[in-house]
Coordinates of C-alpha atoms in Angstrom, one line a residue:
Chain A
X1222 CA 66.2 89.8 134.4
X1223 CA 68.9 88.2 136.6
X1224 CA 68.9 85.0 134.6
X1225 CA 69.2 87.0 131.5
X1226 CA 72.3 88.9 132.7
X1227 CA 73.9 85.7 133.9
X1228 CA 73.2 84.2 130.5
X1229 CA 74.7 87.3 128.8
X1230 CA 77.7 87.1 131.1
X1231 CA 78.4 83.5 130.2
X1232 CA 78.0 84.2 126.5
X1233 CA 80.5 87.0 126.8
X1234 CA 82.9 84.8 128.8
X1235 CA 82.6 82.2 126.1
X1236 CA 83.2 84.7 123.4
X1237 CA 86.2 86.2 125.1
X1238 CA 87.7 82.8 125.8
X1239 CA 87.2 81.8 122.2
X1240 CA 88.9 84.9 120.9
X1241 CA 91.9 84.2 123.1
X1242 CA 91.9 80.5 122.9
X1243 CA 95.7 80.4 122.3
X1244 CA 98.4 80.9 124.9
X1245 CA 100.0 83.9 123.3
X1246 CA 100.7 86.9 125.5
X1247 CA 101.5 90.5 124.5
X1248 CA 105.2 91.5 124.5
X1249 CA 105.7 95.1 125.3
X1250 CA 108.7 97.3 126.2
X1251 CA 108.7 96.2 129.9
X1252 CA 107.8 92.5 129.3
X1253 CA 111.3 91.2 129.1
X1254 CA 112.3 92.8 132.3
X1255 CA 109.3 91.3 134.0
X1256 CA 109.9 87.9 132.6
X1257 CA 113.5 88.0 133.7
X1258 CA 112.4 88.9 137.2
X1259 CA 110.2 85.8 137.2
X1260 CA 113.4 83.7 136.7
X1261 CA 115.3 85.2 139.6
X1262 CA 118.4 83.1 140.4
X1263 CA 117.3 80.5 137.8
X1264 CA 118.7 79.8 134.4
X1265 CA 116.5 80.1 131.3
X1266 CA 116.6 80.1 127.5
X1267 CA 115.1 82.8 125.2
X1268 CA 114.2 81.9 121.7
X1269 CA 113.2 84.6 119.2
X1270 CA 111.5 83.6 116.0
X1271 CA 109.2 84.9 113.3
X1272 CA 106.7 83.3 111.0
X1273 CA 108.8 84.7 108.1
X1274 CA 112.0 82.9 109.1
X1275 CA 112.8 79.5 107.6
X1276 CA 115.7 78.5 109.9
X1277 CA 113.4 79.4 112.9
X1278 CA 111.3 76.3 112.0
X1279 CA 114.2 74.0 112.6
X1280 CA 114.7 75.5 116.0
X1281 CA 111.0 75.4 116.8
X1282 CA 111.0 71.7 115.9
X1283 CA 113.8 71.1 118.4
X1284 CA 112.2 73.2 121.1
X1285 CA 108.9 71.3 120.6
X1286 CA 110.6 68.0 121.1
X1287 CA 112.5 69.3 124.1
X1288 CA 109.3 70.7 125.8
X1289 CA 107.6 67.3 125.2
X1290 CA 110.5 65.5 126.9
X1291 CA 110.8 68.1 129.7
X1292 CA 107.7 70.3 130.1
X1293 CA 109.5 72.2 132.9
X1294 CA 112.3 73.3 130.6
X1295 CA 112.6 77.1 131.2
X1296 CA 111.9 78.6 127.8
X1297 CA 110.8 82.1 126.8
X1298 CA 109.5 81.8 123.3
X1299 CA 109.0 85.2 121.6
X1300 CA 107.7 85.8 118.1
X1301 CA 108.8 89.2 116.6
X1302 CA 105.7 89.3 114.5
X1303 CA 102.9 91.6 115.4
X1304 CA 100.4 90.0 117.8
X1305 CA 97.7 91.1 115.3
X1306 CA 98.9 88.1 113.2
X1307 CA 98.5 85.7 116.1
X1308 CA 96.6 83.1 114.0
X1309 CA 99.5 82.6 111.7
X1310 CA 101.9 82.1 114.6
X1311 CA 99.5 79.7 116.3
X1312 CA 99.2 77.7 113.1
X1313 CA 103.0 77.3 113.1
X1314 CA 103.3 76.6 116.9
X1315 CA 100.7 73.9 116.5
X1316 CA 102.8 72.2 113.9
X1317 CA 105.6 71.9 116.5
X1318 CA 103.3 71.2 119.4
X1319 CA 104.4 74.5 121.0
X1320 CA 100.9 75.9 121.1
X1321 CA 100.2 74.5 124.5
X1322 CA 102.8 76.6 126.3
X1323 CA 102.7 80.2 127.1
X1324 CA 104.6 82.3 124.5
X1325 CA 104.8 85.9 123.5
X1326 CA 104.4 88.1 120.4
X1327 CA 105.5 91.6 119.7
X1328 CA 102.7 94.0 120.6
X1329 CA 104.1 97.4 119.7
X1330 CA 104.7 98.5 116.1
X1331 CA 107.9 100.3 117.2
X1332 CA 109.9 97.0 117.0
X1333 CA 113.3 98.6 117.4
X1334 CA 112.4 99.5 121.0
X1335 CA 111.2 96.0 121.7
X1336 CA 114.4 94.5 120.3
X1337 CA 116.4 96.9 122.3
X1338 CA 114.5 95.9 125.5
X1339 CA 115.7 92.3 124.9
X1340 CA 119.3 93.1 123.8
X1341 CA 120.6 96.4 122.5
X1342 CA 123.3 94.5 120.6
X1343 CA 120.9 92.4 118.6
X1344 CA 120.5 93.5 114.9
X1345 CA 117.2 91.7 114.4
X1346 CA 118.5 88.6 112.7
X1347 CA 116.5 85.4 113.3
X1348 CA 116.5 83.0 114.9
X1349 CA 118.3 84.6 117.8
X1350 CA 118.6 82.9 121.2
X1351 CA 120.0 83.6 124.6
X1352 CA 121.1 81.4 127.4
X1353 CA 120.7 83.1 130.8
X1354 CA 122.7 81.5 133.6
X1355 CA 121.4 81.5 137.2
X1356 CA 123.1 84.8 137.9
X1357 CA 121.6 86.2 134.7
X1358 CA 124.8 86.6 132.9
X1359 CA 123.9 85.7 129.3
X1360 CA 125.3 84.3 126.0
X1361 CA 123.7 85.3 122.7
X1362 CA 123.5 83.1 119.7
X1363 CA 122.4 84.0 116.1
X1364 CA 121.3 81.2 113.9
X1365 CA 119.6 77.9 114.6
X1366 CA 119.8 76.8 118.2
X1367 CA 120.6 73.1 118.1
X1368 CA 120.3 70.7 121.0
X1369 CA 124.1 70.4 121.1
X1370 CA 124.5 74.2 121.4
X1371 CA 121.9 74.1 124.2
X1372 CA 123.7 71.3 126.0
X1373 CA 127.0 73.3 125.6
X1374 CA 125.3 76.3 127.3
X1375 CA 124.1 74.3 130.2
X1376 CA 127.3 72.4 130.8
X1377 CA 129.5 75.5 130.6
X1378 CA 127.2 77.2 133.1
X1379 CA 127.9 74.5 135.7
Chain B
X1287 CA 83.2 107.0 94.2
X1288 CA 81.7 110.3 95.3
X1289 CA 82.6 109.7 98.9
X1290 CA 86.1 108.7 97.9
X1291 CA 86.6 112.0 96.1
X1292 CA 85.1 113.9 98.9
X1293 CA 87.5 112.3 101.4
X1294 CA 90.3 113.2 99.1
X1295 CA 89.4 116.8 99.1
X1296 CA 89.2 116.8 102.9
X1297 CA 92.6 115.1 103.1
X1298 CA 94.1 117.7 100.8
X1299 CA 92.7 120.5 102.9
X1300 CA 93.8 119.1 106.2
X1301 CA 97.2 118.4 104.7
X1302 CA 97.6 122.0 103.8
X1303 CA 96.5 123.2 107.3
X1304 CA 98.3 120.7 109.4
X1305 CA 101.4 120.8 107.2
X1306 CA 102.4 124.3 108.0
X1307 CA 102.2 123.9 111.7
X1308 CA 104.0 120.6 111.6
X1309 CA 106.9 121.8 109.4
X1310 CA 107.7 124.5 112.0
X1311 CA 107.5 122.1 114.8
X1312 CA 109.8 119.7 113.0
X1313 CA 112.4 122.3 112.3
X1314 CA 112.5 123.5 115.9
X1315 CA 112.4 120.1 117.4
X1316 CA 115.2 118.7 115.3
X1317 CA 117.3 121.6 114.4
X1318 CA 117.9 120.2 111.0
X1319 CA 121.0 121.5 109.3
X1320 CA 120.1 119.9 106.0
X1321 CA 116.9 121.0 104.7
X1322 CA 114.3 119.7 102.5
X1323 CA 112.4 121.9 100.1
X1324 CA 108.7 122.7 100.4
X1325 CA 106.3 122.3 103.3
X1326 CA 106.1 119.2 105.4
X1327 CA 102.7 117.9 104.2
X1328 CA 103.1 114.5 105.8
X1329 CA 100.2 113.5 107.9
X1330 CA 99.9 110.7 110.3
X1331 CA 97.6 107.8 109.7
X1332 CA 96.2 108.1 113.2
X1333 CA 94.9 111.6 112.5
X1334 CA 93.3 110.4 109.2
X1335 CA 91.7 107.4 110.8
X1336 CA 90.2 109.7 113.5
X1337 CA 88.6 111.8 110.7
X1338 CA 87.7 109.1 108.2
X1339 CA 87.4 105.8 110.1
X1340 CA 89.6 102.8 110.5
X1341 CA 89.3 101.6 106.9
X1342 CA 90.5 104.8 105.4
X1343 CA 92.8 104.1 102.4
X1344 CA 95.6 106.6 102.2
X1345 CA 99.2 106.9 101.3
X1346 CA 99.8 107.8 105.0
X1347 CA 98.2 104.6 106.2
X1348 CA 99.4 102.1 103.6
X1349 CA 102.1 99.6 104.2
X1350 CA 105.7 99.7 102.7
X1351 CA 105.3 102.4 100.1
X1352 CA 107.8 102.9 97.3
X1353 CA 108.0 105.8 94.9
X1354 CA 109.2 106.9 91.5
X1355 CA 109.2 110.0 89.4
X1356 CA 108.0 110.0 85.9
X1357 CA 109.5 111.8 82.9
X1358 CA 107.5 114.9 83.7
X1359 CA 108.7 114.9 87.3
X1360 CA 105.4 113.7 88.8
X1361 CA 105.6 111.5 91.8
X1362 CA 103.9 108.1 91.8
X1363 CA 103.7 106.0 95.0
X1364 CA 102.6 102.4 95.4
X1365 CA 101.6 101.0 98.8
X1366 CA 99.7 98.1 100.3
X1367 CA 96.5 98.3 102.3
X1368 CA 93.8 95.7 103.1
X1369 CA 95.3 93.1 100.7
X1370 CA 95.4 95.5 97.7
X1371 CA 98.1 97.4 96.1
X1372 CA 97.2 101.0 95.5
X1373 CA 98.8 103.8 93.4
X1374 CA 98.6 107.4 94.2
X1375 CA 100.1 110.3 92.2
X1376 CA 101.3 113.7 93.3
X1377 CA 102.0 116.6 90.9
X1378 CA 103.6 118.8 93.5
X1379 CA 106.3 116.6 95.0
X1380 CA 104.1 115.1 97.7
X1381 CA 102.1 118.1 98.9
X1382 CA 98.8 116.6 97.6
X1383 CA 98.0 113.1 96.4
X1384 CA 95.3 111.8 94.0
X1385 CA 92.8 109.4 95.5
X1386 CA 94.5 106.0 95.6
X1387 CA 93.6 103.7 92.6
X1388 CA 93.2 100.0 93.5
X1389 CA 95.6 98.0 91.4
X1390 CA 94.5 94.4 92.0
X1391 CA 90.7 94.1 91.9
X1392 CA 90.8 90.7 93.7
X1393 CA 92.4 90.8 97.2
X1394 CA 95.8 89.1 97.5
X1395 CA 98.0 88.4 100.4
X1396 CA 100.5 91.0 99.2
X1397 CA 103.7 91.2 101.2
X1398 CA 104.6 94.6 102.7
X1399 CA 107.5 95.0 105.0
X1400 CA 110.9 96.6 104.9
X1401 CA 112.4 94.1 102.6
X1402 CA 109.3 93.3 100.5
X1403 CA 107.2 96.0 99.0
X1404 CA 105.5 96.8 95.8
X1405 CA 107.7 98.4 93.1
X1406 CA 106.6 101.0 90.7
X1407 CA 108.2 102.5 87.5
X1408 CA 106.6 104.8 85.0
X1409 CA 108.0 104.5 81.5
X1410 CA 108.8 107.5 79.4
X1411 CA 105.8 106.7 77.2
X1412 CA 103.5 106.7 80.3
X1413 CA 103.0 103.0 81.1
X1414 CA 102.8 102.5 84.9
X1415 CA 104.6 99.2 85.7
X1416 CA 104.3 97.4 89.0
X1417 CA 105.6 94.2 90.6
X1418 CA 105.0 92.7 94.1
X1419 CA 105.1 89.5 96.0
X1420 CA 102.0 87.7 97.0
X1421 CA 102.2 85.2 99.9
X1422 CA 100.5 81.9 99.0
X1423 CA 100.8 80.1 102.4
X1424 CA 102.4 80.6 105.8
X1425 CA 105.3 78.5 104.7
X1426 CA 107.4 81.0 102.8
X1427 CA 105.6 80.3 99.5
X1428 CA 104.8 83.2 97.2
X1429 CA 104.3 84.4 93.7
X1430 CA 105.9 87.2 91.8
X1431 CA 103.2 89.4 90.4
X1432 CA 103.2 92.0 87.7
X1433 CA 100.7 94.4 86.2
X1434 CA 100.7 97.7 84.3
X1435 CA 98.5 100.5 83.4
X1436 CA 98.4 101.8 79.8
X1437 CA 95.9 104.6 80.5
X1438 CA 98.1 106.7 82.8
X1439 CA 97.2 104.9 86.0
X1440 CA 93.4 105.0 85.7
X1441 CA 93.0 101.3 85.4
X1442 CA 95.4 98.3 85.7
X1443 CA 95.6 95.1 83.8
X1444 CA 94.7 91.9 85.7
X1445 CA 97.9 90.9 87.6
X1446 CA 100.0 88.1 86.2
X1447 CA 102.3 85.6 87.9
X1448 CA 105.8 85.9 86.6
X1449 CA 107.5 82.8 88.0
X1450 CA 107.0 80.2 85.3
X1451 CA 107.6 77.0 87.2
X1452 CA 104.0 76.5 88.4
X1453 CA 105.3 75.4 91.8
X1454 CA 103.9 76.2 95.2
X1455 CA 107.2 77.3 96.5
X1456 CA 109.1 80.4 97.4
X1457 CA 109.2 83.2 94.9
X1458 CA 109.6 86.4 96.8
X1459 CA 111.6 89.7 97.2
X1460 CA 111.0 91.0 93.7
X1461 CA 113.0 93.9 92.2
X1462 CA 112.0 95.8 89.1
X1463 CA 114.2 98.0 86.8
X1464 CA 113.7 99.7 83.4
X1465 CA 116.8 100.5 81.4
X1466 CA 117.1 103.7 79.4
X1467 CA 116.8 101.6 76.3
X1468 CA 113.4 100.3 77.5
X1469 CA 114.2 96.8 78.7
X1470 CA 112.3 95.9 81.8
X1471 CA 114.0 93.5 84.3
X1472 CA 112.2 91.7 87.1
X1473 CA 114.3 89.6 89.4
X1474 CA 113.5 87.7 92.6
X1475 CA 114.5 85.0 95.1
X1476 CA 113.3 81.6 94.1
X1477 CA 113.1 78.2 95.7
X1478 CA 112.5 75.9 92.8
X1479 CA 116.0 74.6 92.9
X1480 CA 115.8 73.9 96.6
X1481 CA 112.6 71.9 96.0
X1482 CA 114.2 69.9 93.2
X1483 CA 117.2 69.2 95.5
X1484 CA 115.0 68.2 98.4
X1485 CA 113.1 65.8 96.0
X1486 CA 116.4 64.1 95.3
X1487 CA 117.3 64.1 99.0
X1488 CA 120.2 66.4 98.4
X1489 CA 121.1 69.2 100.7
X1490 CA 120.8 72.7 99.2
X1491 CA 121.7 75.8 101.2
X1492 CA 119.4 78.8 100.6
X1493 CA 117.4 79.7 97.6
X1494 CA 118.3 81.0 94.1
X1495 CA 118.0 84.2 92.1
X1496 CA 115.9 84.2 89.0
X1497 CA 114.8 86.9 86.5
X1498 CA 112.7 87.7 83.4
X1499 CA 112.8 90.5 80.9
X1500 CA 110.2 92.4 78.9
X1501 CA 111.2 94.3 75.7
X1502 CA 107.7 95.7 75.2
X1503 CA 107.1 97.4 78.6
X1504 CA 105.4 94.5 80.3
X1505 CA 103.1 93.2 77.5
X1506 CA 105.2 90.0 77.2
X1507 CA 108.1 88.6 79.2
X1508 CA 110.8 86.0 78.4
X1509 CA 111.1 82.7 80.2
X1510 CA 112.6 82.8 83.7
X1511 CA 116.4 82.7 83.8
X1512 CA 118.6 81.6 86.7
X1513 CA 121.3 84.0 88.0
X1514 CA 122.7 82.0 90.8
X1515 CA 122.0 79.1 93.1
X1516 CA 122.4 79.3 96.9
X1517 CA 121.2 82.8 97.6
X1518 CA 120.1 83.9 101.0
X1519 CA 116.3 83.5 101.4
X1520 CA 115.3 86.8 102.9
X1521 CA 116.8 90.0 101.7
X1522 CA 115.9 92.6 99.1
X1523 CA 117.9 92.6 95.8
X1524 CA 119.6 95.8 94.7
X1525 CA 119.5 96.7 91.0
X1526 CA 121.2 99.3 88.9
X1527 CA 121.9 99.9 85.2
X1528 CA 124.8 98.3 83.3
X1529 CA 125.4 99.8 79.9
X1530 CA 122.3 100.6 77.9
X1531 CA 120.5 97.3 77.9
X1532 CA 121.7 95.4 80.9
X1533 CA 121.4 95.6 84.7
X1534 CA 123.7 94.7 87.6
X1535 CA 122.3 93.2 90.7
X1536 CA 123.6 92.8 94.2
X1537 CA 122.2 90.3 96.7
X1538 CA 123.1 88.3 99.8
X1539 CA 124.6 85.0 98.8
X1540 CA 125.6 81.9 100.8
X1541 CA 129.3 81.0 100.6
X1542 CA 130.7 77.7 101.9
X1543 CA 127.2 76.8 103.1
X1544 CA 127.5 79.1 106.2
X1545 CA 128.7 82.5 105.2
X1546 CA 126.1 85.1 104.1
X1547 CA 128.0 87.8 102.2
X1548 CA 127.1 89.5 98.9
X1549 CA 127.3 88.6 95.3
X1550 CA 127.1 90.8 92.2
X1551 CA 126.3 89.9 88.6
X1552 CA 125.3 91.5 85.3
X1553 CA 122.1 90.3 83.6
X1554 CA 121.4 90.5 79.9
X1555 CA 118.0 90.6 78.1
X1556 CA 118.4 87.1 76.7
X1557 CA 119.4 85.3 79.9
X1558 CA 123.2 86.0 79.8
X1559 CA 124.6 86.2 83.3
X1560 CA 128.2 87.7 83.4
X1561 CA 130.6 89.1 85.9
X1562 CA 129.2 86.9 88.7
X1563 CA 131.5 87.5 91.7
X1564 CA 131.6 87.9 95.4
X1565 CA 131.2 91.6 96.1
X1566 CA 131.6 91.7 99.9
X1567 CA 133.9 89.6 102.1
X1568 CA 132.5 90.1 105.6
X1569 CA 132.7 86.5 106.7
X1570 CA 129.3 86.6 108.4
X1571 CA 128.8 83.0 109.6
X1572 CA 125.1 82.8 110.2
X1573 CA 122.4 80.3 109.6
X1574 CA 119.6 82.8 110.0
X1575 CA 117.6 85.4 108.2
X1576 CA 119.3 88.8 108.4
X1577 CA 116.4 90.6 106.7
X1578 CA 118.9 93.2 105.6
X1579 CA 119.3 93.7 101.9
X1580 CA 122.0 95.8 100.1
X1581 CA 121.7 98.9 98.0
X1582 CA 123.7 100.0 94.9
X1583 CA 124.0 102.8 92.3
X1584 CA 126.1 103.1 89.3
X1585 CA 129.3 105.1 89.7
X1586 CA 130.7 107.4 87.0
X1587 CA 133.4 105.0 85.8
X1588 CA 132.1 102.2 83.6
X1589 CA 131.6 99.0 85.5
X1590 CA 131.9 100.7 88.9
X1591 CA 129.2 100.6 91.5
X1592 CA 128.6 102.3 94.8
X1593 CA 127.4 99.6 97.2
X1594 CA 126.3 99.6 100.8
X1595 CA 125.3 96.7 102.9
X1596 CA 124.8 95.4 106.4
X1597 CA 126.8 92.6 108.0
X1598 CA 127.6 91.3 111.4
X1599 CA 130.6 89.4 110.1
X1600 CA 134.0 88.7 111.5
X1601 CA 135.6 91.2 109.0
X1602 CA 132.9 93.8 108.8
X1603 CA 130.2 94.5 111.3
X1604 CA 127.6 97.2 110.9
X1605 CA 126.6 99.2 107.8
X1606 CA 129.4 99.5 105.3
X1607 CA 130.0 101.3 102.0
X1608 CA 132.4 100.4 99.2
X1609 CA 132.9 101.1 95.5
X1610 CA 132.9 97.8 93.6
X1611 CA 134.8 97.5 90.3
X1612 CA 133.6 94.9 88.0
X1613 CA 136.9 94.7 86.2
X1614 CA 139.0 94.0 89.3
X1615 CA 136.3 92.2 91.2
X1616 CA 137.2 94.2 94.3
X1617 CA 135.4 96.8 96.4
X1618 CA 137.5 99.8 97.3
X1619 CA 137.3 102.7 99.8
X1620 CA 135.3 100.5 102.1
X1621 CA 134.2 102.4 105.2
X1622 CA 132.1 101.6 108.2
X1623 CA 129.1 103.9 107.9
X1624 CA 127.5 103.0 111.2
X1625 CA 128.5 100.2 113.5
X1626 CA 126.2 101.0 116.4
X1627 CA 123.7 98.3 117.3
X1628 CA 120.4 99.0 115.8
X1629 CA 121.8 100.7 112.7
X1630 CA 120.7 99.2 109.4
X1631 CA 118.9 99.5 106.1
X1632 CA 121.1 101.8 104.1
X1633 CA 120.0 103.3 100.8
X1634 CA 122.2 105.0 98.2
X1635 CA 121.4 107.6 95.5
X1636 CA 123.4 110.0 93.3
X1637 CA 122.7 113.4 91.8
X1638 CA 125.3 115.3 89.8
X1639 CA 128.5 114.7 91.7
X1640 CA 126.9 114.1 95.0
X1641 CA 126.4 110.6 96.5
X1642 CA 123.8 110.3 99.2
X1643 CA 123.4 107.6 101.7
X1644 CA 120.6 107.4 104.3
X1645 CA 120.0 104.7 106.9
X1646 CA 118.2 104.1 110.2
X1647 CA 119.8 104.1 113.6
X1648 CA 118.3 103.5 117.0
X1649 CA 119.6 105.0 120.2
X1650 CA 117.5 103.1 122.7
X1651 CA 114.6 105.6 122.7
X1652 CA 114.2 106.9 119.1
X1653 CA 114.9 105.8 115.6
X1654 CA 117.1 108.2 113.8
X1655 CA 117.1 108.8 110.1
X1656 CA 120.7 109.4 109.2
X1657 CA 122.4 110.8 106.1
X1658 CA 125.9 111.4 104.8
X1659 CA 127.2 112.8 101.5
X1660 CA 130.2 112.3 99.4
X1661 CA 131.4 114.6 96.7
X1662 CA 134.4 112.7 95.6
X1663 CA 133.0 109.4 94.4
X1664 CA 132.9 107.8 97.8
X1665 CA 136.5 108.5 98.8
X1666 CA 135.5 110.7 101.7
X1667 CA 132.2 111.5 103.4
X1668 CA 130.5 114.3 105.4
X1669 CA 129.7 113.7 109.1
X1670 CA 126.5 111.8 109.6
X1671 CA 123.5 114.1 110.1
X1672 CA 120.3 113.2 111.8
X1673 CA 117.4 114.3 109.5
X1674 CA 114.6 113.0 111.7
X1675 CA 114.0 111.4 115.1
X1676 CA 110.9 109.4 115.9
X1677 CA 109.8 107.5 118.9
X1678 CA 107.3 105.5 117.0
X1679 CA 107.4 102.9 114.2
X1680 CA 108.9 103.7 110.9
X1681 CA 109.7 102.0 107.6
X1682 CA 113.1 101.6 105.9
X1683 CA 114.1 104.8 104.2
X1684 CA 114.3 104.9 100.4
X1685 CA 115.8 107.4 98.0
X1686 CA 114.5 108.4 94.6
X1687 CA 116.7 110.4 92.2
X1688 CA 115.8 112.3 89.1
X1689 CA 117.6 115.0 87.1
X1690 CA 116.3 117.5 89.6
X1691 CA 117.7 116.0 92.7
X1692 CA 117.5 113.2 95.3
X1693 CA 114.4 112.7 97.3
X1694 CA 113.7 110.8 100.6
X1695 CA 110.7 108.5 100.5
X1696 CA 109.9 107.4 104.0
X1697 CA 106.8 106.3 105.9
X1698 CA 106.5 106.6 109.7
X1699 CA 103.7 106.4 112.2
X1700 CA 104.5 109.9 113.4
X1701 CA 104.9 111.8 110.2
X1702 CA 102.9 109.6 107.8
X1703 CA 104.4 109.2 104.3
X1704 CA 106.9 111.9 103.4
X1705 CA 108.6 112.7 100.1
X1706 CA 111.3 115.3 100.6
X1707 CA 114.1 116.7 98.5
X1708 CA 117.5 116.3 100.2
X1709 CA 119.6 119.3 99.5
X1710 CA 123.3 119.2 98.6
X1711 CA 125.8 120.3 101.2
X1712 CA 127.8 123.3 100.3

């Protein structure tokens, strides 16, 4: 009996790890505030993307290279697609070798509120990115985030 | 089949019961000044799923519905659910709906979101005409699909792919329009020119606009015609009549490789593209997907169009309205409809001398369905009025006009699908 329940438990664990084999986390209305708190007194970059956004792919490619060069680069990568479509997001993240890092997907159908929790002034255009300085003052950018733009952010913050 | 009919009866009954209570609640909660006729029969999908299970197919559960009224004033709605397009009809302006009829027998990855939804038109002779976009890969490829019913919506022909290039590339964001003279125009955003440029190692900003025409209500179509190169890739195309046989379209176009403002053109049945011009000068420098398409309706004067659009440009930021004159190539009476962050997705319609605009705003807690009216051809407008508030997800609002009036077609988690007449202000 005991062996059987242990067996059952391991099968269940296996199943559950299989169904969440990716590194995607749910993004809810309070997630952004929590993530920000995790970067207290530290600068970080937010990149918002969607599977349906072509220019986002250019940005993902740059971010993939960047993370390869510097795995500690402080990046919050958030997909505005429903987390129900995580397979499609993972498929794309794999292409840019970003599937290995933790990233987030919108997990509430009321997307207006999720957008608002990130930035009330954002109209929803993608890609959209933010550079947060150590004091958490931020600069927003609509359109592809290039490496040059990123460097510009970091150098102006110093 | 039996169970489907049975479910439909239950749905109709619960509509009638729940509808009354809800309409009162809405009225009180919102204090609506402008009212809609009839009972609020809208029903949330969550309630239906509780009763009928998760897979319940209903107009209140379907994605991205769009609506039309036929010559007899009957309402037809197309929506997407479980990889199928469905059509449902209502003979009492949205009180009760017929059991949804499956349009495509074989499941397709049909797009359904604010900017991409199935389109439905019913010809005066009764043919039910439908177009939609089917995704063919996660890399922005898609096909423009068309089908029709010649037996009053009982059965549909096997869907056909309308882009004639045979390429696995982007063909998306379809728009469908039937002129009074019976010419059916289907236009979309197409990436064949981008592919060709890439093959030559040339840079090519954006996509292109293509179209095809049917003169026999969808039995046959012409070859595909190009309207313009370098369109934006991700916004719906607005379409309105031009004369008896032609249409005018308004879409987001890329200028100087970086600016995403709007262009307008007139399309003819034999591929003639005239009057191609820049319609909005907002100077929105952006290399991104706005996912915010424009809206347009014909004004009284020939060659004039009421247009509304969203931009975050240097010159115009927020939702704007203007009246574009084909002859002068200029939009006049431009006003900012709503510049608050979160405001977007305007939709225009006209009935008699009244011009209606609806759009969605967001105040940090709730989405607000807003409306304004103009009785002087867009020269002046009423104060914005909030028709509905919802703290849950909702679709872009659409308007449908007929000789009887202007109707709101809107889907939301809270209220389900609603089709409501908008009354004129006195």
